[in-house]
CSV table of C-alpha atoms in Angstrom, one decimal:
chain,number,residue,atom,x,y,z
A,1,MET,CA,18.5,-18.8,-86.5
A,2,THR,CA,15.0,-19.4,-87.4
A,3,GLY,CA,16.1,-23.3,-87.1
A,4,ALA,CA,17.0,-23.3,-83.6
A,5,THR,CA,15.1,-25.3,-81.0
A,6,ILE,CA,12.5,-23.1,-79.0
A,7,GLN,CA,12.0,-23.7,-75.4
A,8,LEU,CA,9.8,-21.6,-73.0
A,9,ARG,CA,10.7,-20.1,-69.7
A,10,GLU,CA,10.1,-17.1,-67.3
A,11,ALA,CA,11.1,-13.8,-68.5
A,12,ARG,CA,14.4,-12.4,-66.9
A,13,HIS,CA,15.4,-8.9,-66.4
A,14,GLU,CA,18.6,-9.7,-68.4
A,15,ASP,CA,16.4,-10.3,-71.8
A,16,TYR,CA,15.1,-6.4,-71.9
A,17,GLU,CA,17.9,-5.8,-74.7
A,18,GLN,CA,17.0,-8.4,-76.5
A,19,ILE,CA,12.7,-8.0,-76.2
A,20,ALA,CA,13.1,-3.8,-76.6
A,21,ALA,CA,14.8,-4.7,-79.6
A,22,PHE,CA,11.8,-6.7,-81.2
A,23,THR,CA,9.0,-4.9,-79.7
A,24,GLN,CA,10.0,-0.8,-80.1
A,25,ASN,CA,8.8,-1.2,-83.5
A,26,THR,CA,5.7,-3.4,-82.9
A,27,TRP,CA,3.3,-0.9,-84.8
A,28,PRO,CA,5.7,1.7,-86.5
A,29,ASP,CA,2.1,3.3,-88.5
A,30,ARG,CA,0.7,4.4,-85.1
A,31,GLU,CA,1.3,6.9,-82.9
A,32,GLY,CA,3.0,6.0,-78.8
A,33,GLY,CA,4.4,2.8,-80.5
A,34,ASP,CA,5.1,-0.4,-77.9
A,35,TYR,CA,4.4,0.4,-74.2
A,36,ILE,CA,6.4,-2.9,-73.1
A,37,PRO,CA,10.0,-1.6,-73.5
A,38,ASP,CA,9.0,1.2,-71.2
A,39,ILE,CA,7.6,-0.7,-68.3
A,40,TYR,CA,9.3,-4.1,-68.7
A,41,HIS,CA,11.3,-4.0,-65.6
A,42,ASP,CA,8.4,-3.5,-63.9
A,43,TRP,CA,6.0,-5.2,-65.6
A,44,ILE,CA,7.6,-8.9,-65.0
A,45,ASP,CA,7.3,-8.6,-61.4
A,46,GLY,CA,4.6,-9.6,-59.1
A,47,ASP,CA,3.6,-12.7,-57.4
A,48,ASP,CA,-0.1,-12.6,-59.4
A,49,ARG,CA,1.7,-12.8,-63.1
A,50,ARG,CA,3.4,-15.4,-65.0
A,51,THR,CA,5.8,-13.6,-67.7
A,52,VAL,CA,6.4,-16.3,-70.5
A,53,VAL,CA,9.3,-16.1,-73.1
A,54,ALA,CA,10.4,-18.1,-76.1
A,55,ASP,CA,13.9,-18.6,-75.9
A,56,ALA,CA,15.6,-19.6,-79.0
A,57,GLY,CA,19.3,-19.8,-77.6
A,58,ASP,CA,20.6,-16.4,-78.8
A,59,ASP,CA,17.4,-15.2,-79.7
A,60,ILE,CA,14.3,-14.3,-77.7
A,61,ALA,CA,11.4,-15.4,-79.8
A,62,GLY,CA,8.5,-14.1,-78.5
A,63,ILE,CA,6.6,-12.9,-75.3
A,64,VAL,CA,3.6,-13.0,-73.4
A,65,GLN,CA,2.1,-12.5,-69.7
A,66,CYS,CA,-0.8,-13.4,-68.1
A,67,VAL,CA,-2.1,-11.4,-64.7
A,68,LEU,CA,-4.3,-13.4,-62.2
A,69,LEU,CA,-7.4,-10.2,-61.4
A,70,SER,CA,-9.1,-12.4,-59.2
A,71,ASP,CA,-9.8,-15.7,-57.8
A,72,TRP,CA,-11.7,-17.1,-61.2
A,73,GLU,CA,-10.3,-14.6,-63.8
A,74,SER,CA,-7.1,-14.3,-65.7
A,75,TRP,CA,-5.7,-11.5,-68.2
A,76,GLY,CA,-3.6,-12.3,-71.3
A,77,GLN,CA,-1.8,-9.2,-72.4
A,78,GLY,CA,1.8,-7.9,-74.6
A,79,MET,CA,1.5,-11.3,-77.1
A,80,ARG,CA,4.8,-10.3,-78.6
A,81,VAL,CA,6.3,-12.6,-81.6
A,82,ASN,CA,9.8,-11.5,-82.9
A,83,PRO,CA,9.1,-11.2,-86.6
A,84,GLU,CA,11.9,-13.3,-87.4
A,85,PHE,CA,9.9,-16.8,-85.5
A,86,ARG,CA,6.7,-15.8,-87.2
A,87,GLY,CA,5.3,-18.9,-88.8
A,88,ARG,CA,6.6,-21.2,-85.9
A,89,GLY,CA,3.7,-21.1,-83.6
A,90,VAL,CA,5.2,-19.6,-80.6
A,91,ALA,CA,1.9,-17.6,-80.0
A,92,SER,CA,0.4,-20.7,-79.9
A,93,ARG,CA,2.6,-22.6,-77.7
A,94,MET,CA,3.3,-19.6,-75.1
A,95,THR,CA,-0.4,-18.7,-74.9
A,96,GLU,CA,-1.3,-22.8,-73.7
A,97,ASP,CA,1.5,-22.2,-71.2
A,98,LEU,CA,-0.6,-19.3,-69.6
A,99,PHE,CA,-3.7,-21.1,-69.7
A,100,SER,CA,-2.2,-23.9,-68.0
A,101,TRP,CA,-0.6,-22.2,-65.3
A,102,ALA,CA,-3.8,-19.8,-64.9
A,103,ARG,CA,-6.3,-22.9,-64.6
A,104,GLU,CA,-3.2,-24.2,-62.0
A,105,GLN,CA,-4.5,-21.2,-59.9
A,106,GLY,CA,-7.9,-21.9,-60.3
A,107,ALA,CA,-9.2,-19.4,-63.0
A,108,THR,CA,-11.7,-20.4,-65.3
A,109,VAL,CA,-11.2,-17.8,-68.0
A,110,MET,CA,-8.8,-15.8,-69.4
A,111,ARG,CA,-9.3,-12.5,-71.2
A,112,ASN,CA,-7.1,-10.4,-73.8
A,113,MET,CA,-7.6,-6.7,-75.2
A,114,VAL,CA,-6.8,-6.5,-78.9
A,115,PHE,CA,-7.3,-3.3,-80.5
A,116,SER,CA,-9.8,-3.0,-83.2
A,117,TRP,CA,-7.4,-2.1,-86.0
A,118,ASN,CA,-5.1,-4.8,-85.2
A,119,VAL,CA,-6.3,-7.4,-87.8
A,120,PRO,CA,-3.2,-9.7,-87.5
A,121,GLY,CA,-3.4,-9.8,-83.6
A,122,LEU,CA,-7.5,-10.3,-83.7
A,123,GLY,CA,-6.6,-13.7,-85.8
A,124,GLN,CA,-3.8,-14.9,-83.6
A,125,SER,CA,-6.2,-14.6,-80.8
A,126,ARG,CA,-8.8,-16.7,-82.4
A,127,ALA,CA,-6.0,-19.3,-83.5
A,128,THR,CA,-4.8,-19.6,-80.0
A,129,GLY,CA,-8.1,-20.5,-78.5
A,130,TYR,CA,-10.0,-16.8,-77.5
A,131,ASP,CA,-13.2,-15.9,-78.4
A,132,PRO,CA,-15.3,-12.9,-79.1
A,133,ALA,CA,-16.5,-11.4,-75.8
A,134,THR,CA,-17.7,-7.7,-76.1
A,135,GLU,CA,-16.3,-4.0,-77.7
A,136,PHE,CA,-16.0,-1.0,-75.9
A,137,ARG,CA,-14.8,2.5,-76.9
A,138,TRP,CA,-13.8,5.4,-74.5
A,139,ALA,CA,-15.2,8.6,-73.6
A,140,LEU,CA,-12.9,11.6,-73.2
A,141,PRO,CA,-14.6,14.6,-71.4
A,142,ASP,CA,-12.2,17.7,-70.5
A,143,PRO,CA,-11.9,18.5,-66.8
A,144,ASP,CA,-14.2,21.6,-65.5
A,145,PRO,CA,-13.8,22.8,-62.2
A,146,ASP,CA,-17.2,25.1,-62.9
A,147,ALA,CA,-18.7,21.9,-64.4
A,148,ASP,CA,-22.4,21.8,-62.2
A,149,PRO,CA,-24.5,18.5,-63.4
A,150,ASP,CA,-28.3,18.9,-64.4
A,151,ALA,CA,-29.2,16.3,-61.7
A,152,GLU,CA,-28.4,15.5,-58.1
A,153,ILE,CA,-25.4,12.9,-58.1
A,154,THR,CA,-25.2,10.8,-55.0
A,155,ALA,CA,-22.7,8.0,-53.7
A,156,ASP,CA,-25.3,5.2,-53.6
A,157,PRO,CA,-23.7,1.4,-54.4
A,158,GLU,CA,-26.7,-0.1,-53.8
A,159,ALA,CA,-28.2,2.1,-56.5
A,160,ALA,CA,-25.7,1.8,-58.6
A,161,TRP,CA,-25.8,-1.8,-58.6
A,162,ARG,CA,-29.5,-2.4,-59.2
A,163,PHE,CA,-28.9,-0.1,-62.4
A,164,TRP,CA,-26.1,-2.0,-63.3
A,165,THR,CA,-27.4,-5.1,-63.0
A,166,GLY,CA,-30.5,-4.3,-64.8
A,167,GLY,CA,-29.5,-2.2,-67.7
A,168,ASP,CA,-28.4,-3.0,-71.2
A,169,ALA,CA,-24.8,-1.9,-70.6
A,170,ARG,CA,-24.5,-4.5,-68.5
A,171,ASP,CA,-25.9,-7.0,-70.8
A,172,HIS,CA,-23.4,-5.5,-73.7
A,173,LEU,CA,-20.3,-5.4,-71.7
A,174,ARG,CA,-21.0,-8.7,-70.1
A,175,GLY,CA,-20.8,-7.5,-66.7
A,176,LEU,CA,-16.9,-6.0,-66.9
A,177,ALA,CA,-15.5,-2.8,-66.4
A,178,LEU,CA,-11.7,-1.6,-66.4
A,179,ASP,CA,-10.1,-3.6,-63.5
A,180,ASP,CA,-9.2,-1.5,-60.3
A,181,GLU,CA,-5.8,-3.0,-60.3
A,182,GLU,CA,-4.2,-3.5,-64.1
A,183,THR,CA,-4.1,-1.4,-66.3
A,184,TRP,CA,-5.9,-1.9,-69.6
A,185,ALA,CA,-7.4,-5.1,-68.2
A,186,VAL,CA,-11.1,-5.9,-67.6
A,187,SER,CA,-12.8,-7.7,-65.2
A,188,GLN,CA,-16.1,-8.2,-63.9
A,189,LEU,CA,-17.7,-5.1,-61.8
A,190,THR,CA,-19.3,-6.3,-58.6
A,191,ARG,CA,-21.0,-4.7,-55.6
A,192,ASP,CA,-18.2,-4.6,-53.4
A,193,HIS,CA,-15.8,-2.7,-56.1
A,194,LEU,CA,-18.9,-0.1,-56.1
A,195,ARG,CA,-18.8,0.1,-52.7
A,196,ALA,CA,-14.8,1.0,-52.4
A,197,ALA,CA,-15.1,3.4,-54.8
A,198,ALA,CA,-18.2,5.0,-52.5
A,199,ASP,CA,-15.8,4.8,-49.5
A,200,ASP,CA,-12.8,6.4,-51.7
A,201,GLY,CA,-15.4,9.3,-52.7
A,202,GLY,CA,-15.4,7.9,-56.1
A,203,LEU,CA,-18.7,6.6,-57.2
A,204,PHE,CA,-21.3,8.9,-59.2
A,205,VAL,CA,-24.8,8.2,-59.4
A,206,VAL,CA,-27.3,10.2,-61.3
A,207,GLN,CA,-30.4,10.3,-59.3
A,208,ASP,CA,-33.4,12.3,-60.9
A,209,ASP,CA,-36.8,10.7,-60.4
A,210,GLY,CA,-34.8,7.5,-59.9
A,211,THR,CA,-31.1,5.9,-60.8
A,212,ARG,CA,-30.5,7.2,-64.6
A,213,GLY,CA,-26.6,6.0,-64.3
A,214,PHE,CA,-23.5,5.7,-62.9
A,215,THR,CA,-19.5,5.9,-62.7
A,216,HIS,CA,-16.6,4.9,-60.6
A,217,ARG,CA,-13.5,6.2,-60.5
A,218,VAL,CA,-10.8,3.2,-60.9
A,219,ARG,CA,-7.5,5.0,-61.1
A,220,GLU,CA,-4.7,7.8,-61.3
A,221,TYR,CA,-1.2,8.0,-62.8
A,222,GLU,CA,1.1,9.8,-64.7
A,223,ARG,CA,2.0,9.6,-68.4
A,224,PRO,CA,4.3,11.5,-70.5
A,225,ALA,CA,2.8,14.3,-71.8
A,226,GLU,CA,1.5,13.3,-75.6
A,227,ASP,CA,3.2,16.5,-77.1
A,228,ALA,CA,6.1,16.6,-75.1
A,229,ALA,CA,9.7,17.1,-76.9
A,230,VAL,CA,12.0,13.8,-76.9
A,231,ASP,CA,13.9,13.4,-73.3
A,232,SER,CA,11.7,16.0,-71.9
A,233,ASP,CA,10.0,15.2,-67.9
A,234,GLU,CA,6.9,16.4,-68.7
A,235,THR,CA,3.9,14.1,-67.7
A,236,ASP,CA,0.3,14.6,-67.8
A,237,ARG,CA,-1.7,13.1,-65.1
A,238,TRP,CA,-4.4,10.5,-66.0
A,239,VAL,CA,-8.1,9.7,-63.9
A,240,GLU,CA,-10.0,6.8,-65.4
A,241,TYR,CA,-13.4,5.8,-64.6
A,242,GLY,CA,-14.2,2.6,-64.5
A,243,VAL,CA,-17.5,2.5,-66.8
A,244,GLY,CA,-20.0,4.7,-67.8
A,245,ALA,CA,-23.9,3.6,-68.0
A,246,TRP,CA,-26.8,5.8,-68.2
A,247,GLU,CA,-30.5,5.6,-69.3
A,248,ASP,CA,-30.3,8.7,-71.8
A,249,ALA,CA,-28.2,11.8,-73.4
A,250,ALA,CA,-29.9,13.5,-70.2
A,251,SER,CA,-28.7,11.5,-67.6
A,252,ALA,CA,-25.1,11.0,-70.0
A,253,ASP,CA,-24.7,14.5,-69.6
A,254,ALA,CA,-25.0,15.0,-65.9
A,255,LEU,CA,-22.7,12.1,-65.7
A,256,PHE,CA,-20.3,13.7,-67.5
A,257,ASP,CA,-20.4,17.0,-65.6
A,258,ALA,CA,-20.0,15.3,-62.7
A,259,VAL,CA,-16.8,13.3,-64.2
A,260,ALA,CA,-15.4,16.5,-65.5
A,261,ARG,CA,-15.7,18.8,-61.8
A,262,ASP,CA,-14.1,15.2,-60.0
A,263,ALA,CA,-11.6,14.6,-62.5
A,264,ALA,CA,-10.7,18.4,-62.2
A,265,ASP,CA,-10.6,18.5,-58.2
A,266,ARG,CA,-8.1,15.8,-58.6
A,267,GLY,CA,-5.6,17.9,-60.9
A,268,ALA,CA,-6.4,15.6,-64.3
A,269,ASP,CA,-5.0,16.6,-67.5
A,270,ARG,CA,-6.7,13.8,-69.1
A,271,VAL,CA,-9.8,11.8,-68.2
A,272,ARG,CA,-11.1,8.5,-69.9
A,273,MET,CA,-14.1,6.3,-69.2
A,274,LEU,CA,-15.1,3.0,-70.7
A,275,ILE,CA,-18.4,3.2,-72.3
A,276,PRO,CA,-20.1,0.2,-74.3
A,277,GLU,CA,-19.5,0.4,-78.2
A,278,THR,CA,-22.9,1.4,-79.2
A,279,VAL,CA,-24.6,3.4,-81.4
A,280,ARG,CA,-26.6,4.7,-78.3
A,281,ALA,CA,-23.6,5.3,-76.0
A,282,VAL,CA,-21.5,6.6,-78.6
A,283,SER,CA,-23.9,9.3,-79.7
A,284,ASP,CA,-25.1,9.9,-76.5
A,285,ALA,CA,-21.5,10.9,-75.8
A,286,ALA,CA,-21.3,12.8,-79.2
A,287,LEU,CA,-24.6,14.7,-78.6
A,288,CYS,CA,-22.8,16.2,-74.6
A,289,ARG,CA,-20.1,17.1,-76.8
A,290,VAL,CA,-18.0,14.8,-75.2
A,291,GLU,CA,-14.7,13.6,-77.6
A,292,VAL,CA,-15.2,9.8,-78.1
A,293,SER,CA,-11.8,7.5,-79.5
A,294,ASP,CA,-12.0,7.0,-83.1
A,295,GLU,CA,-12.0,3.5,-82.9
A,296,PRO,CA,-13.4,0.7,-80.3
A,297,ASP,CA,-11.2,-2.0,-78.7
A,298,PHE,CA,-12.1,-5.5,-78.7
A,299,VAL,CA,-12.8,-8.2,-75.3
A,300,LEU,CA,-11.7,-11.7,-76.0
A,301,ALA,CA,-12.4,-14.5,-73.9
A,302,ALA,CA,-11.2,-18.1,-73.1
A,303,ASP,CA,-13.0,-20.7,-71.5
A,304,LEU,CA,-10.4,-22.4,-69.2
A,305,THR,CA,-12.8,-25.4,-68.0
A,306,ARG,CA,-12.9,-26.6,-71.5
């Protein structure tokens, strides 16, 4: 089996059973399991992406996907290698295939995200050509229809842009925020993103003797409820905010209140906001009594111009 010749090709819908078999227990010790078996058929479809499988004849040796996020940014995700084929360079071959495809589409960078606890995944990413880029954490405020910010909240995209381009959060995050199309991906935040958020009623700028912080809503979706019984149709409604940046704890508190009210207005059960993985940002959130994810997530990037 493991001596079979491996060929790379596009993923097919009929590959599902084999791929689900070796991905469903990717992280047996972590809650939630692997997402790929749950979304596979929708996940592989789309002209903006390439999903590669390593075909070993009777078996699938691995899978990975690249998605185009902008004219020059690409995103690598879903790298999984069948345990029976590890140590044969499968990840490197698949990654090089995606690098070549992304270059052909005009991308100059490919990024990915690896959970900070996934040490093998971090090593694999480095070995296949990714370099460290940045790290972030999730702030998890509760929806609250009665939240009342102690500062003026506006929807001024130019003020938000000035704050972002001159702030420490942008420097730490290398200009990255949650992508507004691809879940779990990050891409360069632009002035147009902020303008679009303002037009949609999803930009929140803290104004208190000048601009003191901002965030923007990027998406809403339904996900199976974490505490639901097996085979239950119960879902949680999530609302996500692309990045939170602020001047100090007081402005953070006003921003979290604005988000809590907005999320409640949109019927959210769960909320999350990307924030920089810095002592200031994480401790400010804690001071505001906002839950923060237990561990950071790491972003890596490969320079496709080399």
